[in-house]
mmCIF file of C-alpha atoms in Angstrom:
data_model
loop_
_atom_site.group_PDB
_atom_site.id
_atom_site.type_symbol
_atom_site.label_atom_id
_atom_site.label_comp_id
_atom_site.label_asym_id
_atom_site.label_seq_id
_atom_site.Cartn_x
_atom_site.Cartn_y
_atom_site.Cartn_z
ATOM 1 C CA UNK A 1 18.500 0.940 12.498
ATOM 2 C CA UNK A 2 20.121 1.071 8.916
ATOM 3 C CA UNK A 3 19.658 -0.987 6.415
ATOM 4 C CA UNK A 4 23.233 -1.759 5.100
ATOM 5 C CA UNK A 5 22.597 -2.992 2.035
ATOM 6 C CA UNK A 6 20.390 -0.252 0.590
ATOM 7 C CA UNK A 7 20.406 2.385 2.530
ATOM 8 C CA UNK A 8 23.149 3.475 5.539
ATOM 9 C CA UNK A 9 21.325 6.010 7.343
ATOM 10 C CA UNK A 10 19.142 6.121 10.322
ATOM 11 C CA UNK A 11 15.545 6.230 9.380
ATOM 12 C CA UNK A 12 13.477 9.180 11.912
ATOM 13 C CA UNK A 13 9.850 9.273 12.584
ATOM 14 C CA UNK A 14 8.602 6.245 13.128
ATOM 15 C CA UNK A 15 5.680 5.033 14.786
ATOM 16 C CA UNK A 16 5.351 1.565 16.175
ATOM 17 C CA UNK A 17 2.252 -0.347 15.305
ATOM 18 C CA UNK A 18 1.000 -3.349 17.277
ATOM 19 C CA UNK A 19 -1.308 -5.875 15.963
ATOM 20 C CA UNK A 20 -2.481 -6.971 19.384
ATOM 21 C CA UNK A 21 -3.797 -3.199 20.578
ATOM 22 C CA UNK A 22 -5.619 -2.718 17.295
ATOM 23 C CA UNK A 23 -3.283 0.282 16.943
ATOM 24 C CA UNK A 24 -3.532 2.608 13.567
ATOM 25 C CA UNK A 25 -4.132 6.091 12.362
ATOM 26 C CA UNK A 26 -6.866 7.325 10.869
ATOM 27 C CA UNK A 27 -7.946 10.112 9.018
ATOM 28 C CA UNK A 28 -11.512 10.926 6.492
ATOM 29 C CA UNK A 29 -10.828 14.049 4.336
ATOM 30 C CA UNK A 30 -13.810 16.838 3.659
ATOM 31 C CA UNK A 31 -13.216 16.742 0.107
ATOM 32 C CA UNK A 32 -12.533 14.508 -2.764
ATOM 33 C CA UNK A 33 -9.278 14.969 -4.299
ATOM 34 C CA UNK A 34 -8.042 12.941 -7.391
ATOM 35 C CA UNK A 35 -9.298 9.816 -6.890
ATOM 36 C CA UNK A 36 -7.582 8.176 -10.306
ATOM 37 C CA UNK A 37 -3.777 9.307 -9.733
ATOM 38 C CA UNK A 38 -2.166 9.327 -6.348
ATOM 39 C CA UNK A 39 1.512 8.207 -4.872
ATOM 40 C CA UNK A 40 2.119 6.787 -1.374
ATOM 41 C CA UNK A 41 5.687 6.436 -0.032
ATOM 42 C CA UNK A 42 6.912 5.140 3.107
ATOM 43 C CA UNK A 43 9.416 2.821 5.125
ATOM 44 C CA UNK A 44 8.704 0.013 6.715
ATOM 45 C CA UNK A 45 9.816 -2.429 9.107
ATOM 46 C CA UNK A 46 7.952 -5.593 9.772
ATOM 47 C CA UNK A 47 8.146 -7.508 13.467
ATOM 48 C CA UNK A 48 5.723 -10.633 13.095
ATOM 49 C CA UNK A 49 5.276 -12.699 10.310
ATOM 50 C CA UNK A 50 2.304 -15.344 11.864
ATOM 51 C CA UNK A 51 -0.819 -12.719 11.324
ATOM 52 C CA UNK A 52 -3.184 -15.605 11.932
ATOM 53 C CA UNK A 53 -3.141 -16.136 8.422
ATOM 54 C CA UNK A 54 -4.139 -12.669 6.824
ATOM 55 C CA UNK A 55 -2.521 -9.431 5.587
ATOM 56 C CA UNK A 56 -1.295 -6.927 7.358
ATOM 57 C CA UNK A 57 -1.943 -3.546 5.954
ATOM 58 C CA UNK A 58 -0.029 -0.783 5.437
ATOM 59 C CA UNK A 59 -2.300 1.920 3.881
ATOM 60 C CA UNK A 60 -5.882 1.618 3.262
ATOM 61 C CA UNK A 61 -8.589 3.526 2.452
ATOM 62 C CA UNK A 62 -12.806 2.772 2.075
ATOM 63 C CA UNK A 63 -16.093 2.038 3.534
ATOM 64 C CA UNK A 64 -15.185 -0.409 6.226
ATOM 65 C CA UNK A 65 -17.605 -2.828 4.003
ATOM 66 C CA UNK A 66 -15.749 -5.646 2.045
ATOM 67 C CA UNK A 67 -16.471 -4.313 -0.832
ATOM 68 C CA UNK A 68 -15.417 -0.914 -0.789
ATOM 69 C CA UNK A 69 -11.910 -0.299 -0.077
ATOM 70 C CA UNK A 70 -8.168 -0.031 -2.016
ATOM 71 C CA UNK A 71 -5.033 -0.805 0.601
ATOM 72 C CA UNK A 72 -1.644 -2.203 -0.094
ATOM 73 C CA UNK A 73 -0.304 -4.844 2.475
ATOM 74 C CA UNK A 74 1.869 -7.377 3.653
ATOM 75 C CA UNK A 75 -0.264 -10.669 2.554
ATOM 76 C CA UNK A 76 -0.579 -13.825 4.008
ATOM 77 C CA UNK A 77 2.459 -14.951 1.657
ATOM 78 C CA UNK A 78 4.638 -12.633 2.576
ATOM 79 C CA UNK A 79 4.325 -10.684 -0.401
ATOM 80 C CA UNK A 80 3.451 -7.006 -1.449
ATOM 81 C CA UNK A 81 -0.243 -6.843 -2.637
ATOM 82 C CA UNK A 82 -1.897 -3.625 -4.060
ATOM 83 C CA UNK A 83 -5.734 -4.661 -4.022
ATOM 84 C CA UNK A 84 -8.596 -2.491 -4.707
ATOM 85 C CA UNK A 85 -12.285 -3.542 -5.028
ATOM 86 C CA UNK A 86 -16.139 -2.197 -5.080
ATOM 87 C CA UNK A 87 -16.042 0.718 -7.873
ATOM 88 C CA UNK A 88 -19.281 2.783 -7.925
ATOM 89 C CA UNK A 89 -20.451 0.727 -11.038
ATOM 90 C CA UNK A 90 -20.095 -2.781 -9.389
ATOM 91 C CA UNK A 91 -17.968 -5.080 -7.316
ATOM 92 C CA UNK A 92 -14.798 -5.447 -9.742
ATOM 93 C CA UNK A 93 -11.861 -6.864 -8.227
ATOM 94 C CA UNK A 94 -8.137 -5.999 -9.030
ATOM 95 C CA UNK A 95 -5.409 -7.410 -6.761
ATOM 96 C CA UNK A 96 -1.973 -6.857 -8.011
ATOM 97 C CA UNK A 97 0.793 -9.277 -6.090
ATOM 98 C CA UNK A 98 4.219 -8.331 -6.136
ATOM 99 C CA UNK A 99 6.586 -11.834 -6.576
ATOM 100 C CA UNK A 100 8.963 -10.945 -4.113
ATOM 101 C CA UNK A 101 8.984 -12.107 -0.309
ATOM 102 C CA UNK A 102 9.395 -9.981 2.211
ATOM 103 C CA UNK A 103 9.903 -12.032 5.307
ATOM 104 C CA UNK A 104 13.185 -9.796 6.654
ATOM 105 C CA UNK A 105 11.759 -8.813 10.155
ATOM 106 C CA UNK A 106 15.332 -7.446 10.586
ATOM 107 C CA UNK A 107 15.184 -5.331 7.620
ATOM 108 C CA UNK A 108 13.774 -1.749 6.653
ATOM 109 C CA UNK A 109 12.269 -1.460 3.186
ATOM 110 C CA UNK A 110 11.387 1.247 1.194
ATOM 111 C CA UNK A 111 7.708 1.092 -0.184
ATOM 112 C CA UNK A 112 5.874 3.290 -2.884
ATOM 113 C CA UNK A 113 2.633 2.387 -4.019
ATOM 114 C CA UNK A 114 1.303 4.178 -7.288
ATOM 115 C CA UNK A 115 -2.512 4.684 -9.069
ATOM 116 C CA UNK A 116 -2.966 5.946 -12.289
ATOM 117 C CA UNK A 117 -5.902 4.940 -14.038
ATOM 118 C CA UNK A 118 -5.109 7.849 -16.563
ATOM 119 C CA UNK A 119 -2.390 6.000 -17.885
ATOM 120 C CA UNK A 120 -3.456 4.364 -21.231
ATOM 121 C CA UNK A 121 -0.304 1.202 -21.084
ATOM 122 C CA UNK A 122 -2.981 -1.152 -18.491
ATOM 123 C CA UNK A 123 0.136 -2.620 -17.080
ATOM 124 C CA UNK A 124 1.151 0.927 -15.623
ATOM 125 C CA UNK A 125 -1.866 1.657 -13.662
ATOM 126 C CA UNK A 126 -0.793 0.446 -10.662
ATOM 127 C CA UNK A 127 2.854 0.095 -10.011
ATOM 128 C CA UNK A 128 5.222 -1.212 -6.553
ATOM 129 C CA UNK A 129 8.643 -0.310 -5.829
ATOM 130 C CA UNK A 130 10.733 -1.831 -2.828
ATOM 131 C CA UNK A 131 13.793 -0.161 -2.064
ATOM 132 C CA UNK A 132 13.970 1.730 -5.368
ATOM 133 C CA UNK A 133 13.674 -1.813 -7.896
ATOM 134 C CA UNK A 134 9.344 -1.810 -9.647
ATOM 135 C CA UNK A 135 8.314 -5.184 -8.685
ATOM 136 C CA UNK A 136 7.254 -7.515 -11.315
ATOM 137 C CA UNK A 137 4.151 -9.513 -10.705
ATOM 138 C CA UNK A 138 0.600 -10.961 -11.591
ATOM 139 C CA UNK A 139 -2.850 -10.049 -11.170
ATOM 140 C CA UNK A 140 -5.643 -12.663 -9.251
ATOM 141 C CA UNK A 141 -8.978 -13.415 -9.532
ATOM 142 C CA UNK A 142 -8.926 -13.355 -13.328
ATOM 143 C CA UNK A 143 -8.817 -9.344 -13.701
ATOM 144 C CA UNK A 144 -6.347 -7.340 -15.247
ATOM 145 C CA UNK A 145 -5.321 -4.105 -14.408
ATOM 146 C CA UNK A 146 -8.407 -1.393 -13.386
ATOM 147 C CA UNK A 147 -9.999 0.486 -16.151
ATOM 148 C CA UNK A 148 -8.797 2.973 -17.876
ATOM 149 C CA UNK A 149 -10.044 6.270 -15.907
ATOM 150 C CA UNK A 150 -11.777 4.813 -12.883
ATOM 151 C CA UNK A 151 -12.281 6.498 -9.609
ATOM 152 C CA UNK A 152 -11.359 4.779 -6.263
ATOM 153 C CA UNK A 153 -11.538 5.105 -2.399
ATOM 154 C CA UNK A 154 -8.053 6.905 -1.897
ATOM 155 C CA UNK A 155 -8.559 10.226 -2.075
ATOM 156 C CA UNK A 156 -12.622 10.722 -1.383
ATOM 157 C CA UNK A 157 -14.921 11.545 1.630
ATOM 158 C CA UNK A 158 -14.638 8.052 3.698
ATOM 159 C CA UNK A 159 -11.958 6.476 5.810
ATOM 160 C CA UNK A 160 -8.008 6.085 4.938
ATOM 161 C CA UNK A 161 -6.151 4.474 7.739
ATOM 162 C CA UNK A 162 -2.182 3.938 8.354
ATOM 163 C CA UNK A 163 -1.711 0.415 9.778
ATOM 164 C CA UNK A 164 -5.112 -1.132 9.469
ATOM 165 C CA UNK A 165 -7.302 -2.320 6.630
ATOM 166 C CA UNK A 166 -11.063 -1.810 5.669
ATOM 167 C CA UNK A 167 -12.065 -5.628 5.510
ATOM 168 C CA UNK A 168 -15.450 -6.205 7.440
ATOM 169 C CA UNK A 169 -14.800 -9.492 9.111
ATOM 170 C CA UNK A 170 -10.746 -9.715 9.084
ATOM 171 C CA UNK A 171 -8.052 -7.988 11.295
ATOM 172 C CA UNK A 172 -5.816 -6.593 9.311
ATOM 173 C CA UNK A 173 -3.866 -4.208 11.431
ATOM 174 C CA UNK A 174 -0.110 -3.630 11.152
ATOM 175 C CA UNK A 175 2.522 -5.498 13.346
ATOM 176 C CA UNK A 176 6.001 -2.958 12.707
ATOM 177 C CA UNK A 177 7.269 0.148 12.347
ATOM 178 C CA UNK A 178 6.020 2.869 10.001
ATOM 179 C CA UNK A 179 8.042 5.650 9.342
ATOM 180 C CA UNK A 180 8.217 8.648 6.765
ATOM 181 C CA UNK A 181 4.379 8.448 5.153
ATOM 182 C CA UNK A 182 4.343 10.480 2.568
ATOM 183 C CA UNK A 183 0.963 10.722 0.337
ATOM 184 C CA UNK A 184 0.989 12.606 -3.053
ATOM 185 C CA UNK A 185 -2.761 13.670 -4.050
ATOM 186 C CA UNK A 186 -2.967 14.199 -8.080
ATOM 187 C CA UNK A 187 0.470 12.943 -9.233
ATOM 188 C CA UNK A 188 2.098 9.264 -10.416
ATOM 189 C CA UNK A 189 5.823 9.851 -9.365
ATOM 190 C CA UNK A 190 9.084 7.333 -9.017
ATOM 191 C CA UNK A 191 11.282 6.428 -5.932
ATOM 192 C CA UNK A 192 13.275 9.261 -6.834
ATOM 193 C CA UNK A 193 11.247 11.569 -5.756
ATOM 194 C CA UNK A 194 11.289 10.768 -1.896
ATOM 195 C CA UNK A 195 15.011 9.777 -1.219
ATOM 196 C CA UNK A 196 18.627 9.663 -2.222
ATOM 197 C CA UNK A 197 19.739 8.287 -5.135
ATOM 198 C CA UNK A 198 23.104 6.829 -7.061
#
């Protein structure tokens, strides 16, 4: 259904993701692409909120070893979390948490996740929008935003999943609806660029 304070149309091709079969999609390309700048869009519509206590991802891509892997998700809070670890030069962490909740079970909400370690302003590296608004925020475990230039998972030879996570010892799969995925190899863009706007 609609959301009728953002947006008043019906939202097609969804998929329904449920934690409890371990469902997700999954896909490893045959070729690296650009592994600094990227854009992910998509809508989203959560249906439990008590994910014994961890995240619930929404896009995720790495090695399936803790260490390895860069996924936004729904965390344990309730809040939008871009978090990336494991470069090829050591085990660097960089988890960027959005401030607001998203708790709505009844609502959809309009998700774009953006890399772009090419940009020289740190703080623009790695940007969330929700339904059109960039989310303010901080970063955890004392790290700021990733280097300037570095290469990550999304977009290279191993695993990137819809609905799941690459954690090695933590469910992380997806309890909701997906719906209109939309991955941009190569380019940092803004909501504008995947819907309607004012």
């Amino acid at each position: 259904n609609p959301s009728t304070d953002f947006y008043s149309h019906t939202i097609d091709q969804s998929l329904r993701f449920d934690k409890a079969s371990s469902t997700s999609l999954e896909r490893t390309p045959s070729g690296s692409g650009n592994r600094k700048t990227w854009s992910t869009s998509c809508w989203i519509k959560r249906a439990n909120l008590t994910a014994s206590g961890v995240g619930q991802a929404i896009f995720s891509a790495g090695t399936n070893v803790y260490n390895r892997r860069t996924q936004f998700d729904i965390g344990s809070g309730h809040q939008l979390t871009f978090f990336m670890d494991g470069r090829a030069d050591g085990a660097s962490y960089y988890s960027f948490i959005a401030d607001r909740f998203m708790r709505d079970v009844s609502a959809w909400y309009h998700i774009l996740a953006v890399l772009d370690t090419t940009d020289s302003t740190a703080d623009d590296r790695i940007k969330l929008y929700v339904n059109g608004e960039r989310q303010s925020g901080a970063y955890q475990y004392g790290h700021g935003a990733p280097p300037l230039n570095s290469d990550w998972y999304v977009n290279h030879t191993n695993a990137h999943d819809i609905g799941d996570g690459h954690h090695d010892s933590v469910d992380q799969h997806w309890d909701g609806y997906i719906a209109e995925f939309h991955h941009v190899d190569g380019t940092a863009l803004t909501p504008s660029s995947f819907g309607e706007t004012v």
